[in-house]
Coordinates of C-alpha atoms and ligand atoms in Angstrom, one line a residue:
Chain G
X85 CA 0.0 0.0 0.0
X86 CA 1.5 3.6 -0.8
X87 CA 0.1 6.1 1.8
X88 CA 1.0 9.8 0.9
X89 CA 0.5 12.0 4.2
X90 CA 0.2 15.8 3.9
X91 CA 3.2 15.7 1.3
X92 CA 4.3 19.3 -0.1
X93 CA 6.7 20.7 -2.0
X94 CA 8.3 24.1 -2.3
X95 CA 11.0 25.2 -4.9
X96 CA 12.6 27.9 -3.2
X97 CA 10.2 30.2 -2.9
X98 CA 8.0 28.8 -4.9
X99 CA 5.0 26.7 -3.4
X100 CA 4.2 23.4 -5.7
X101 CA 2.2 20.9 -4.1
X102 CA 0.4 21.3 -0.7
X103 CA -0.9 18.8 1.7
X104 CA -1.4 15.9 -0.4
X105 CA -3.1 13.0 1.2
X106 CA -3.9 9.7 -0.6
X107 CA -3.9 6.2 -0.1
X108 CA -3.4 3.6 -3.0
X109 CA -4.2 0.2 -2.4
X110 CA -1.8 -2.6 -3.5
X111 CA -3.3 -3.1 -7.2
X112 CA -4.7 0.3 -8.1
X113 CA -4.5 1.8 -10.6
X114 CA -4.6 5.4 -9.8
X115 CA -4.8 8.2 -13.1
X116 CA -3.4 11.5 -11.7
X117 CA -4.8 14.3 -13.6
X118 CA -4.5 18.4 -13.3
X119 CA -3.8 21.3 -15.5
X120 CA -0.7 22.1 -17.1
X121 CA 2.3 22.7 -14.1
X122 CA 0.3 21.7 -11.4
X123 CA 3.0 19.9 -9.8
X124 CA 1.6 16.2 -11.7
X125 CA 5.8 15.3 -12.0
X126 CA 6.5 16.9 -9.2
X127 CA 4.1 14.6 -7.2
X128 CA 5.6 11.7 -9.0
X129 CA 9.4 11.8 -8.5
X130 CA 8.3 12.7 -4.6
X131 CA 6.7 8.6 -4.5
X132 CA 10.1 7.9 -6.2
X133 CA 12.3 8.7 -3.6
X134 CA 14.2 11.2 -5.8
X135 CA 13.8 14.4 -4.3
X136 CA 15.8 15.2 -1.5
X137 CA 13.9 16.8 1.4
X138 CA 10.7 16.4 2.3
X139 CA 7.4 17.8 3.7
X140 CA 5.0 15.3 4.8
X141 CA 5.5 11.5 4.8
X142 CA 5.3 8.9 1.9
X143 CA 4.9 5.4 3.2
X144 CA 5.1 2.3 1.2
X145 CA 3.6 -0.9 2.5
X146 CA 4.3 0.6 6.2
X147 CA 7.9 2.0 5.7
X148 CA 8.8 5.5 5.1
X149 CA 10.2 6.1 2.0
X150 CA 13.4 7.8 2.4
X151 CA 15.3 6.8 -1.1
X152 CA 14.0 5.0 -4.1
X153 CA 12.0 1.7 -3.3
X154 CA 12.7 -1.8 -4.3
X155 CA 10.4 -2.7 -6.9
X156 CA 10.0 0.6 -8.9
X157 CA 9.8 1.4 -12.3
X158 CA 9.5 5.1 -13.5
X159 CA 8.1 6.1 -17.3
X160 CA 9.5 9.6 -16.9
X161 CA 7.7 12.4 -19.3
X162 CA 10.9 13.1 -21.1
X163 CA 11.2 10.1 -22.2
X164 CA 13.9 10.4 -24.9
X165 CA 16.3 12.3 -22.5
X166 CA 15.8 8.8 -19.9
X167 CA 17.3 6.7 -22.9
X168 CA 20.7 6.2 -22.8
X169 CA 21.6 6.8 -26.0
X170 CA 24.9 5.6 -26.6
X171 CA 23.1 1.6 -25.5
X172 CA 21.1 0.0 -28.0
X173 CA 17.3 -0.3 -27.7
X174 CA 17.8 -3.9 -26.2
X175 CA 20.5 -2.7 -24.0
X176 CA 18.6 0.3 -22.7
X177 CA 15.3 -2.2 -22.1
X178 CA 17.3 -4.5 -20.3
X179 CA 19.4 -2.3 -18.1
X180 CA 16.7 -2.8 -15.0
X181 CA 17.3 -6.6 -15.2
X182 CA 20.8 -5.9 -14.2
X183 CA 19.9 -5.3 -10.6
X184 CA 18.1 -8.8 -10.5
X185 CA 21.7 -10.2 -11.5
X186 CA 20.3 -12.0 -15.0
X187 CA 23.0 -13.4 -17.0
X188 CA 23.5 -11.2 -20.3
X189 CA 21.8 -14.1 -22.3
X190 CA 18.5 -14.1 -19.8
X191 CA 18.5 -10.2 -20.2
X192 CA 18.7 -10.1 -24.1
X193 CA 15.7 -12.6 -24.2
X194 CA 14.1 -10.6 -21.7
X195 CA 14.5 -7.4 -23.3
X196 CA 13.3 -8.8 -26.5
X197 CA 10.1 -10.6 -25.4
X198 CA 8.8 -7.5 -23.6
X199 CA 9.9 -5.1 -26.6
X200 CA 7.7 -7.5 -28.8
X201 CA 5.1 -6.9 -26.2
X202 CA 4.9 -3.3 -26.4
X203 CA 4.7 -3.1 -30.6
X204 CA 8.6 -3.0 -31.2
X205 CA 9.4 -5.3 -33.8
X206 CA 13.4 -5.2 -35.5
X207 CA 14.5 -2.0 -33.5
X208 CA 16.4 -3.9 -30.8
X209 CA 19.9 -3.4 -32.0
X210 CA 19.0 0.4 -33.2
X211 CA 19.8 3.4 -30.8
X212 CA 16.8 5.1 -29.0
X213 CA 18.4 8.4 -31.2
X214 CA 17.4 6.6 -34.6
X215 CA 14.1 6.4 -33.2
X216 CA 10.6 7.9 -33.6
X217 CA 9.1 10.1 -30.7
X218 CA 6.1 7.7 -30.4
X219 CA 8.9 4.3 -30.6
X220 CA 11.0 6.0 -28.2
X221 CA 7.8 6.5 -25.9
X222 CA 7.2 2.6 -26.5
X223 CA 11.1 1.4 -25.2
X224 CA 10.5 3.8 -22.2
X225 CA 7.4 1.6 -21.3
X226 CA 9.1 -1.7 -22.2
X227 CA 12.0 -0.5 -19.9
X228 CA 9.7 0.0 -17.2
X229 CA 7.7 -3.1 -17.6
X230 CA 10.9 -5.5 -17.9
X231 CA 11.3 -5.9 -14.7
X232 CA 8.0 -6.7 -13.3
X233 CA 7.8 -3.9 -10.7
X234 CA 5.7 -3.6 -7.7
X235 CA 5.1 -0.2 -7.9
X236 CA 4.7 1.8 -11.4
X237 CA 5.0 5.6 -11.8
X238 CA 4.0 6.7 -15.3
X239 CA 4.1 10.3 -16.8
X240 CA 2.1 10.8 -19.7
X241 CA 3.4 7.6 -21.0
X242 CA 1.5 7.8 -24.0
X243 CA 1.8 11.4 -24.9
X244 CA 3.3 11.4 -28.1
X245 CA 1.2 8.7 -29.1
X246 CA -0.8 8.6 -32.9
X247 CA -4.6 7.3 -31.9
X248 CA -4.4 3.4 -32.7
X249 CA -1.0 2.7 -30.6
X250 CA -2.3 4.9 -27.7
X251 CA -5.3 2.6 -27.8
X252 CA -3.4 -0.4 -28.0
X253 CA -0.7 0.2 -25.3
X254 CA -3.3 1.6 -23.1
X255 CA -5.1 -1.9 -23.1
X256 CA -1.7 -3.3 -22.9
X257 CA -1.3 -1.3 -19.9
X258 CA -4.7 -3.3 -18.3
X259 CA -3.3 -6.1 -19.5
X260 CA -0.3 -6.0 -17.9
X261 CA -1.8 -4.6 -14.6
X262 CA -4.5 -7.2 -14.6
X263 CA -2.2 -10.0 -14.9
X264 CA 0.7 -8.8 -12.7
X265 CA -1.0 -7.0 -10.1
X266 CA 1.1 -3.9 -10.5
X267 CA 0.4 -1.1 -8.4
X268 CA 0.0 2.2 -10.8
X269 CA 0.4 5.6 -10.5
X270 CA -0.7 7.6 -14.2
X271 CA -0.2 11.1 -14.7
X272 CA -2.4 12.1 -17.8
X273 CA -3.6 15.3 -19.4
X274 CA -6.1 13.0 -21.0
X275 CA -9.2 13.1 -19.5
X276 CA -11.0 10.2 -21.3
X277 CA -7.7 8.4 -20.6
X278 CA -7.8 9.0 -17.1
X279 CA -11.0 7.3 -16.5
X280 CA -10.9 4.6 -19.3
X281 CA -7.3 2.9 -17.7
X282 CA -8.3 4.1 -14.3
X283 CA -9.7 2.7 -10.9
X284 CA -9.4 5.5 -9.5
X285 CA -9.0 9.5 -11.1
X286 CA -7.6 12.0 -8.7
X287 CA -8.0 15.8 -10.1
X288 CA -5.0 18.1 -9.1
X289 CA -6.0 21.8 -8.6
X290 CA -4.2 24.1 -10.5
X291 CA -0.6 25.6 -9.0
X292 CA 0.8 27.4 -6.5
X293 CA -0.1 25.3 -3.8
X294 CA -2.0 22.5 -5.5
X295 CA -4.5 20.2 -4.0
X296 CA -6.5 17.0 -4.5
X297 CA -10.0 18.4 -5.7
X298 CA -11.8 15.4 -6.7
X299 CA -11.5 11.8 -5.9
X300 CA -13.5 9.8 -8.2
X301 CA -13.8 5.7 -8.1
X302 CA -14.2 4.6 -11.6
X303 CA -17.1 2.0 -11.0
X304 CA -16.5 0.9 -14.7
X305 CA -16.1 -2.6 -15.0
X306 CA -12.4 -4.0 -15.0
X307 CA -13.0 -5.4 -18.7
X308 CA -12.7 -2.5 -20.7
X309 CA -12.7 -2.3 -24.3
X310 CA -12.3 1.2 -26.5
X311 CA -15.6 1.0 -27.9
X312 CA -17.7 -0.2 -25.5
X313 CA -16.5 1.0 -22.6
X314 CA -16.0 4.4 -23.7
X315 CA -19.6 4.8 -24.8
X316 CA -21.0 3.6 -21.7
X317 CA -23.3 6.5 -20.0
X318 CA -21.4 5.9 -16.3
X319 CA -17.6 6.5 -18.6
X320 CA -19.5 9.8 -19.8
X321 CA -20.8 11.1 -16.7
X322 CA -17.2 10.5 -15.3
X323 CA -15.3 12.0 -17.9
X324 CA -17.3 15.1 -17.8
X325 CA -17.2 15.3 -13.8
X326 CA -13.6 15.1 -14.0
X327 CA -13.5 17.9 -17.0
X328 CA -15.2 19.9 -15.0
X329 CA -13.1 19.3 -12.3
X330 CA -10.1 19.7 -13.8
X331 CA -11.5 23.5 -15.3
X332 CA -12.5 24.2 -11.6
X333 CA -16.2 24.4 -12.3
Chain E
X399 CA 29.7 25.0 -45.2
X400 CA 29.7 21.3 -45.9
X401 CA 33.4 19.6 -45.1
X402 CA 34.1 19.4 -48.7
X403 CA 33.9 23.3 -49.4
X404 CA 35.6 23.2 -46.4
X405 CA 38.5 21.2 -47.2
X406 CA 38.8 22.6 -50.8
X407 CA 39.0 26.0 -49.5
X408 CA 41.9 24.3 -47.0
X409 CA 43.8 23.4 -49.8
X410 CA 43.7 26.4 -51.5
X411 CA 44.9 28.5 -48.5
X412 CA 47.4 26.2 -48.0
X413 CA 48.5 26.3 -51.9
X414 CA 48.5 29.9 -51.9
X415 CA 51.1 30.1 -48.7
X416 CA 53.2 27.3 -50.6
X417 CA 53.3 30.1 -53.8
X418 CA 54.1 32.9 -51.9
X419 CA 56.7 31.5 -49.9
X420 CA 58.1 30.1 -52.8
X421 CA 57.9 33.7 -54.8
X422 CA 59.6 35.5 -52.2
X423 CA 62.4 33.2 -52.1
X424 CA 62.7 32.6 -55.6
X425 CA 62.3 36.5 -56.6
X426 CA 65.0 37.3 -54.0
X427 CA 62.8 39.3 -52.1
X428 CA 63.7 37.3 -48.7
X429 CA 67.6 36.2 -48.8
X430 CA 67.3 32.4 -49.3
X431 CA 69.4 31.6 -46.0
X432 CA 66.5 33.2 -44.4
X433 CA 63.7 31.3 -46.1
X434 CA 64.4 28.6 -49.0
X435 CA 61.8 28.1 -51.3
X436 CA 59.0 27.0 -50.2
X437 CA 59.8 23.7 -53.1
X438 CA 63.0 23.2 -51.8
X439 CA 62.0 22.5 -48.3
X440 CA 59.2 20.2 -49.0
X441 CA 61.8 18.0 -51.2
X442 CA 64.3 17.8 -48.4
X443 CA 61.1 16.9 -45.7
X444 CA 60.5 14.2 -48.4
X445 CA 64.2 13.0 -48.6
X446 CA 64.1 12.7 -44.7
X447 CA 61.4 10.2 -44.5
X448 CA 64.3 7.7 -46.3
X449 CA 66.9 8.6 -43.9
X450 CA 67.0 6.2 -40.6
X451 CA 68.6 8.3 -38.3
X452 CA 65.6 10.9 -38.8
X453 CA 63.2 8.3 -38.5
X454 CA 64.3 6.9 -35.5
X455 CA 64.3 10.0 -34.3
X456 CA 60.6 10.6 -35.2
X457 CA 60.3 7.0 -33.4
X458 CA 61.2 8.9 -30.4
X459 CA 59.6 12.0 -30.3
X460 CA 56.3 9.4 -30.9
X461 CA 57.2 7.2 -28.2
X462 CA 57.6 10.2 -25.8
X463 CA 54.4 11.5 -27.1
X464 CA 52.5 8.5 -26.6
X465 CA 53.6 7.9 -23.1
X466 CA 53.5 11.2 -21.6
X467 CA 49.5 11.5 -23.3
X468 CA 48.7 8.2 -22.0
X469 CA 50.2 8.9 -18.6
X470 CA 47.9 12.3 -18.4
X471 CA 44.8 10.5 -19.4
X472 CA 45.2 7.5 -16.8
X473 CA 46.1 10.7 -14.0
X474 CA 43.3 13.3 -15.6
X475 CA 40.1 10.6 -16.0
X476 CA 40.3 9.2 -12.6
X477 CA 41.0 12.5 -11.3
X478 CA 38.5 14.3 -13.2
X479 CA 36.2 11.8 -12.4
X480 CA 36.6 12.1 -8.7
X481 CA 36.1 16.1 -8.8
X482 CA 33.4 15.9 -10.5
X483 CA 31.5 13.4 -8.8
X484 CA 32.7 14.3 -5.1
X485 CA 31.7 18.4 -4.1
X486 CA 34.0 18.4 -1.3
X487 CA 37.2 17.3 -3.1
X488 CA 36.4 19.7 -5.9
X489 CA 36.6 22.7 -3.2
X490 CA 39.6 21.5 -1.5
X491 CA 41.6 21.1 -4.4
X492 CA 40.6 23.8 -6.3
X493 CA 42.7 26.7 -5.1
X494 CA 46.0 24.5 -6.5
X495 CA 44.3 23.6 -9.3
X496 CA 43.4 27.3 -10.2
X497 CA 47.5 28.0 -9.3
X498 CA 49.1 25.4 -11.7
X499 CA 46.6 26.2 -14.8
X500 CA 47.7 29.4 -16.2
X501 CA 51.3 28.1 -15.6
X502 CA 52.8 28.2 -19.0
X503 CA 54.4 24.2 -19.5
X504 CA 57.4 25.4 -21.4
X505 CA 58.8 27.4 -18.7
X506 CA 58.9 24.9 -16.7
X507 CA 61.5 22.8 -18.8
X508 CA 64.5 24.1 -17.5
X509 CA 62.8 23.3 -13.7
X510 CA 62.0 20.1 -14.7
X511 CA 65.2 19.3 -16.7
X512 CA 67.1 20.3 -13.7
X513 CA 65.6 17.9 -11.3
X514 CA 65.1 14.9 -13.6
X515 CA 68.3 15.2 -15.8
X516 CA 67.6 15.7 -19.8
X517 CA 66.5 12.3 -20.8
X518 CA 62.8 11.0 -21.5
X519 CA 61.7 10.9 -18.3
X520 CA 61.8 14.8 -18.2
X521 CA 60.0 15.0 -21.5
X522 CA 57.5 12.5 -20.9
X523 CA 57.0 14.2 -17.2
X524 CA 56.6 17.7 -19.1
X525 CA 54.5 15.9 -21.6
X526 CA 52.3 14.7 -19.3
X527 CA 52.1 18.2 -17.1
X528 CA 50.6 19.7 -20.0
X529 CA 48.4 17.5 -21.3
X530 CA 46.9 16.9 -18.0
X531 CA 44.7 19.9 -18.0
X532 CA 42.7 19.9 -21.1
X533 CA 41.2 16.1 -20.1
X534 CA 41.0 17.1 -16.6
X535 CA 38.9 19.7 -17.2
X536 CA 36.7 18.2 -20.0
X537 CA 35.9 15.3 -17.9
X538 CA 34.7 17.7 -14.9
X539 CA 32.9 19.8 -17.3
X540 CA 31.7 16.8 -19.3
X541 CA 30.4 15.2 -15.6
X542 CA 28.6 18.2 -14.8
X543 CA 26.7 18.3 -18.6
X544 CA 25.3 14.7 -17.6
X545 CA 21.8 14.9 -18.4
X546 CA 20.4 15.0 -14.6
X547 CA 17.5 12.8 -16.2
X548 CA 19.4 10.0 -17.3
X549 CA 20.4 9.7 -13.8
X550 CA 17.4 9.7 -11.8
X551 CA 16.4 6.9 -14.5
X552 CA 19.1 4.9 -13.3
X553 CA 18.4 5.5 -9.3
X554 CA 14.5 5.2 -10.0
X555 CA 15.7 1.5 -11.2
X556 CA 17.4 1.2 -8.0
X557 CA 21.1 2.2 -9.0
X558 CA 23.2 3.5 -7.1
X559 CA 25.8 5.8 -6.9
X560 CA 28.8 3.9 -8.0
X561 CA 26.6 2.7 -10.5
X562 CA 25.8 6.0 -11.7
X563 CA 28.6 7.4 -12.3
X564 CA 30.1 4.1 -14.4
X565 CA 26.7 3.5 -16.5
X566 CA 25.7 6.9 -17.2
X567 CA 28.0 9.6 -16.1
X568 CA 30.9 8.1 -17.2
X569 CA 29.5 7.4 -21.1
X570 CA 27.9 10.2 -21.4
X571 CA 31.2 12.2 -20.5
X572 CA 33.2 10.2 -22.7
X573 CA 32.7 12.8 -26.0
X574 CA 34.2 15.3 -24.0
X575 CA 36.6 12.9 -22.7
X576 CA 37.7 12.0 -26.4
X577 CA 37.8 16.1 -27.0
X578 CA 40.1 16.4 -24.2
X579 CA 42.4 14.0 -25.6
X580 CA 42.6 15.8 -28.7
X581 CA 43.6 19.1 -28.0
X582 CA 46.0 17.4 -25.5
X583 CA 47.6 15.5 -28.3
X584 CA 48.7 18.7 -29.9
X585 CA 49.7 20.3 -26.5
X586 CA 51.7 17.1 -26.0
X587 CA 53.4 17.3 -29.6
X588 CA 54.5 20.7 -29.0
X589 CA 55.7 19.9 -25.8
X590 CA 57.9 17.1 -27.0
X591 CA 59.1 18.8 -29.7
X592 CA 59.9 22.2 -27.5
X593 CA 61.4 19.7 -24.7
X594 CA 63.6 18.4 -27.3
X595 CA 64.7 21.7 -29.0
X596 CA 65.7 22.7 -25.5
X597 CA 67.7 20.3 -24.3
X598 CA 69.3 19.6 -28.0
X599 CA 70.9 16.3 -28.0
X600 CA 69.9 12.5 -27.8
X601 CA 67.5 12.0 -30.8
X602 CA 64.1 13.4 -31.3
X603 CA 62.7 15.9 -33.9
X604 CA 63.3 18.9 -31.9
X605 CA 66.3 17.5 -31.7
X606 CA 67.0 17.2 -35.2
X607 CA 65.7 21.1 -35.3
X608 CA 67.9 22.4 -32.9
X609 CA 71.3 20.8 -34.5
X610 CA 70.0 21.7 -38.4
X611 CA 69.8 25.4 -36.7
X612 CA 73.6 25.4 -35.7
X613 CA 74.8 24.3 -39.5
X614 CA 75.6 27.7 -41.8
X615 CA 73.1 26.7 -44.4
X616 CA 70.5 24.8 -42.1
X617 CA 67.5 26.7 -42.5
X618 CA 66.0 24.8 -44.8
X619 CA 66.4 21.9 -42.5
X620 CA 65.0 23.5 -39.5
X621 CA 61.8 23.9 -42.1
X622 CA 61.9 20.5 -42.9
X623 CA 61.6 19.9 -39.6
X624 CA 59.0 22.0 -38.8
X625 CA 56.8 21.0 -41.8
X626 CA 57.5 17.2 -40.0
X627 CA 56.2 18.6 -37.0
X628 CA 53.1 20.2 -38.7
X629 CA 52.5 16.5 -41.0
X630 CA 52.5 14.6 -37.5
X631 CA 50.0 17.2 -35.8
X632 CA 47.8 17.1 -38.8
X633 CA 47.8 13.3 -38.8
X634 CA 46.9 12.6 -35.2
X635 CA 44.2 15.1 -35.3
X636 CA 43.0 13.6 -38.7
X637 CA 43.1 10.1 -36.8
X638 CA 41.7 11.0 -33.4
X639 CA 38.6 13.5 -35.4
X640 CA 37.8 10.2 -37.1
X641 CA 37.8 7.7 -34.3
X642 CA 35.6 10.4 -32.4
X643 CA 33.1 10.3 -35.4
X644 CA 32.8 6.8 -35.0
X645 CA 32.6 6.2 -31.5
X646 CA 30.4 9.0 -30.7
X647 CA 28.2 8.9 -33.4
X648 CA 25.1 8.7 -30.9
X649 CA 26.4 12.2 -29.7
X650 CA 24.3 14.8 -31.6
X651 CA 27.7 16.4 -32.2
X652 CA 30.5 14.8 -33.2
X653 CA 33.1 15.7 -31.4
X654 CA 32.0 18.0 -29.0
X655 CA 34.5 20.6 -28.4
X656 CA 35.2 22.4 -24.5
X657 CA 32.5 24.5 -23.6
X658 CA 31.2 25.4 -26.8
X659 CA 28.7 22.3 -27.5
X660 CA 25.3 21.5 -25.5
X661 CA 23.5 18.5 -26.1
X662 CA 20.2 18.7 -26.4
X663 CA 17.7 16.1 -26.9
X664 CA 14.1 16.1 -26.7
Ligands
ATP1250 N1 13.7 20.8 -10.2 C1 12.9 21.9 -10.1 N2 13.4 23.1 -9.7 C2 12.6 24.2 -9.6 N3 11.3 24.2 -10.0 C3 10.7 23.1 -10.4 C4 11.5 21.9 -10.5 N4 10.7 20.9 -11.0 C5 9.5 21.5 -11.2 N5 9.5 22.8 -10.8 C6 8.3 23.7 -10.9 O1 7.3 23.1 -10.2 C7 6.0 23.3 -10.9 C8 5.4 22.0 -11.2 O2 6.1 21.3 -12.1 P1 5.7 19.8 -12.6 O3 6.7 19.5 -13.7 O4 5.6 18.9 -11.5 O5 4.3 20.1 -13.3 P2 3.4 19.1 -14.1 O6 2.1 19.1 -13.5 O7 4.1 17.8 -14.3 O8 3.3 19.9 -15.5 P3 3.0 19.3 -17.0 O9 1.6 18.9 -17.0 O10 3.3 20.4 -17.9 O11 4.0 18.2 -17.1 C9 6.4 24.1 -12.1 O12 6.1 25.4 -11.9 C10 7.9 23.9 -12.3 O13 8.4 25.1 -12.8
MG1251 MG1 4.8 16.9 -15.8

């Protein structure tokens, strides 16, 4: 369970996130939304561990996070600056599987299965610099996926997505959270994303100083499908409750 | 300007200083003790390349030059490495550091000469010295230009520190690393060259310069051995500009020079 207590944030003088309280149960998956500079990274690389000094507490399953947890994978929003680009695509995927002390033979295979997985077909021995915004965005999630983490952090994984492979990837994503039990934090600007992969959408209130607003279950059920689900009347009323939220009306 | 307008244009600067050297000499405008045409001294480089004695020499000013560049990258990397990656260090050794830079490496050759005698240790220790500096401070400048992205990626998968600075800092610095080495393998040619000049016996191209310059009609010799000098520079910064474009090819720019170039991806 991650358990954020009254977490805030100041950069210098400048006030970023205040008094955050949430509690995400193992297996959620929780879509972060709020307008543009909210603090929606900020909030994220706080669960991570990466920000020195805190306000508040973060707690994962009872322990007080203090430096990065075991178990984490990160899709960070600038995703093509997080590739290393001087490793192949296969090198950069399996670069978690490292700290689980796989043999470069089990890593490879590793790294190729899951790039499969996420759409990547004959890229492997490229570098992430040859690479397409939208392919780039794709070895980011296989990266993060490699290693079968406990805990996910996403960042508008799917931002620089075309339509089709945002809907595919985003089913991949319930796939992949269904099956492993992944806990998931996703930062979106999309509202219709938000509910359609969520459990759960938290709304952000604009910065300085920003709040959680709303706290909506998604009471959709857990099979979703793009068609269906999205034209259900409970996916409407939700996406336009957390629209409105997210304008602050 | 694409690198073959580039290079044309090389050529012809470089062909139009050939015709005017050799016009001055030839027209009797400069006394040809002073300067032999320009012809004249590019035969005798030419004829020098089939004489042993000079070639051996060459062998040596090489050897020397190899040693004393290799010597300040295995010092400078580490070292660089250790600044950049460690705050406190950086501020404690600063102040010397700041001291010995702007301390010109020539003068110090009759120091140096004096404690170590005038063989090759004194002119791969000067060597050294001097090429120290340019891959010191590209390293520490290089560490600091690490994308402070890449890193958190590497400590949100549970790196850590060590880990860091070997997976990511360390290859992403290596450009500037590589740019260091460059400009230190002319500093270290001149340095050889000048160490050699100044202590004037043994073997060595300076050496070879500083004995032409005592014959009555050696001028043209002490060119030849300067336009040796200039072939050698041009060669290993033909050599190293190459193996930089292949290496870092996943650098946006190639071969990033010191403070001039700032990667930026998106
Ligand atoms: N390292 C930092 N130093 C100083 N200020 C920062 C830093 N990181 C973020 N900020 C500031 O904190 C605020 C929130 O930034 P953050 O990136 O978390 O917003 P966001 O909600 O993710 O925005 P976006 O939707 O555009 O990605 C911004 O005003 C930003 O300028
Ligand atoms: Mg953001």
């Amino acid at each position: 369970m991650l358990r954020l207590d009254s977490v805030s944030r100041h950069f210098g003088d400048q006030h970023v996130l205040d008094g955050i309280s949430l509690t995400v149960p193992d297996g959620q998956l929780l879509s972060v939304v709020g307008p543009s500079g909210c603090g929606k990274s900020t909030l994220l690389r706080t669960i991570a561990g990466l920000l020195p000094g805190e306000e508040g507490t973060v707690t994962l399953d009872g322990t007080p996070v203090t430096g990065v947890p075991d178990r984490l994978a990160v899709v960070f929003q600038e995703y093509g600056r997080s590739l290393l680009p001087w490793l192949t695509v296969r090198d950069n995927v399996a670069l978690p599987l490292r700290r689980q002390g796989l043999g470069r033979a089990a890593r490879r295979a590793g790294a190729e299965a899951i790039l499969e997985r996420v759409g990547l077909h004959g890229v492997a021995r490229r570098r992430p610099g040859e690479l397409s915004g939208g392919m780039q965005q794709r070895v980011a999630l296989a990266r993060a996926l490699v290693c079968r983490p406990a805990l996910m952090l996403m960042d508008e994984p799917f931002g620089s997505l075309d339509a089709g492979t945002r809907e595919d990837l985003e089913d991949l994503l319930l796939e992949v959270h269904r099956s492993d039990g992944t806990t998931i934090v996703f930062v979106t600007h999309d509202i219709d994303e938000s509910v359609y992969v969520g459990d759960r959408v938290v709304v952000l209130s604009p910065g300085p100083g920003s709040r959680v607003v709303r706290d909506l279950p998604v009471g959709l059920p857990a099979e979703r499908d793009q068609i269906t689900t999205r034209s259900l009347p409970d996916f409407v009323a939700l996406r336009t409750e957390v629209g409105r939220a997210v304008r602050g009306t | 300007m694409t690198r073959r307008q580039d290079m044309s244009l090389g050529l012809l600067g470089a062909a139009a200083a050939f015709g005017v050297c050799e016009a001055l000499s030839r027209a009797g405008i400069v006394r040809r003790g002073y300067l032999p045409p320009a012809s004249e001294v590019l035969a005798r480089a030419a004829r020098l390349a089939g004489d042993p004695a000079f070639v051996d020499g060459i062998g040596v000013t090489l050897r020397a030059w190899a040693l004393g560049l290799g010597l300040a990258c295995a010092i400078a990397v580490p070292l660089g490495l250790l600044l950049g990656a460690v705050p406190v260090v950086e501020a404690a050794v600063r102040a010397v550091i700041e001291f010995l830079r702007p301390l010109p490496s020539v003068a110090l050759i009759p120091l140096v000469s004096l404690l170590l005698g005038s063989g090759t240790r004194t002119e791969v220790t000067l060597i050294a010295y001097a090429s120290l500096w340019p891959v010191l401070f590209n390293t520490v400048y290089g560490l600091a230009e690490t994308d402070p992205l890449a890193k958190d990626t590497l400590r949100a998968f549970g790196f850590g520190r060590l880990a860091v600075l070997l997976r990511v800092e360390l290859p992403a610095t290596a450009p500037f690393i590589a740019a260091g080495v460059r400009i230190s393998a002319a500093v270290a040619l001149v340095l050889a060259v000048a160490t050699e000049i100044l202590s004037g016996f043994g073997q060595g191209l300076g050496v070879f310069i500083a004995q032409a310059q005592t014959d009555p009609d050696g001028t043209r010799d002490v060119l030849a051995g300067v336009v040796w000098a200039g072939g050698l520079g041009l060669v290993i910064n033909g050599v190293l500009v190459g193996a930089e474009r292949r290496l870092f090819a996943w650098a946006r720019q190639p071969a990033p020079a010191v403070r001039t170039s700032r990667r930026s991806r998106s």
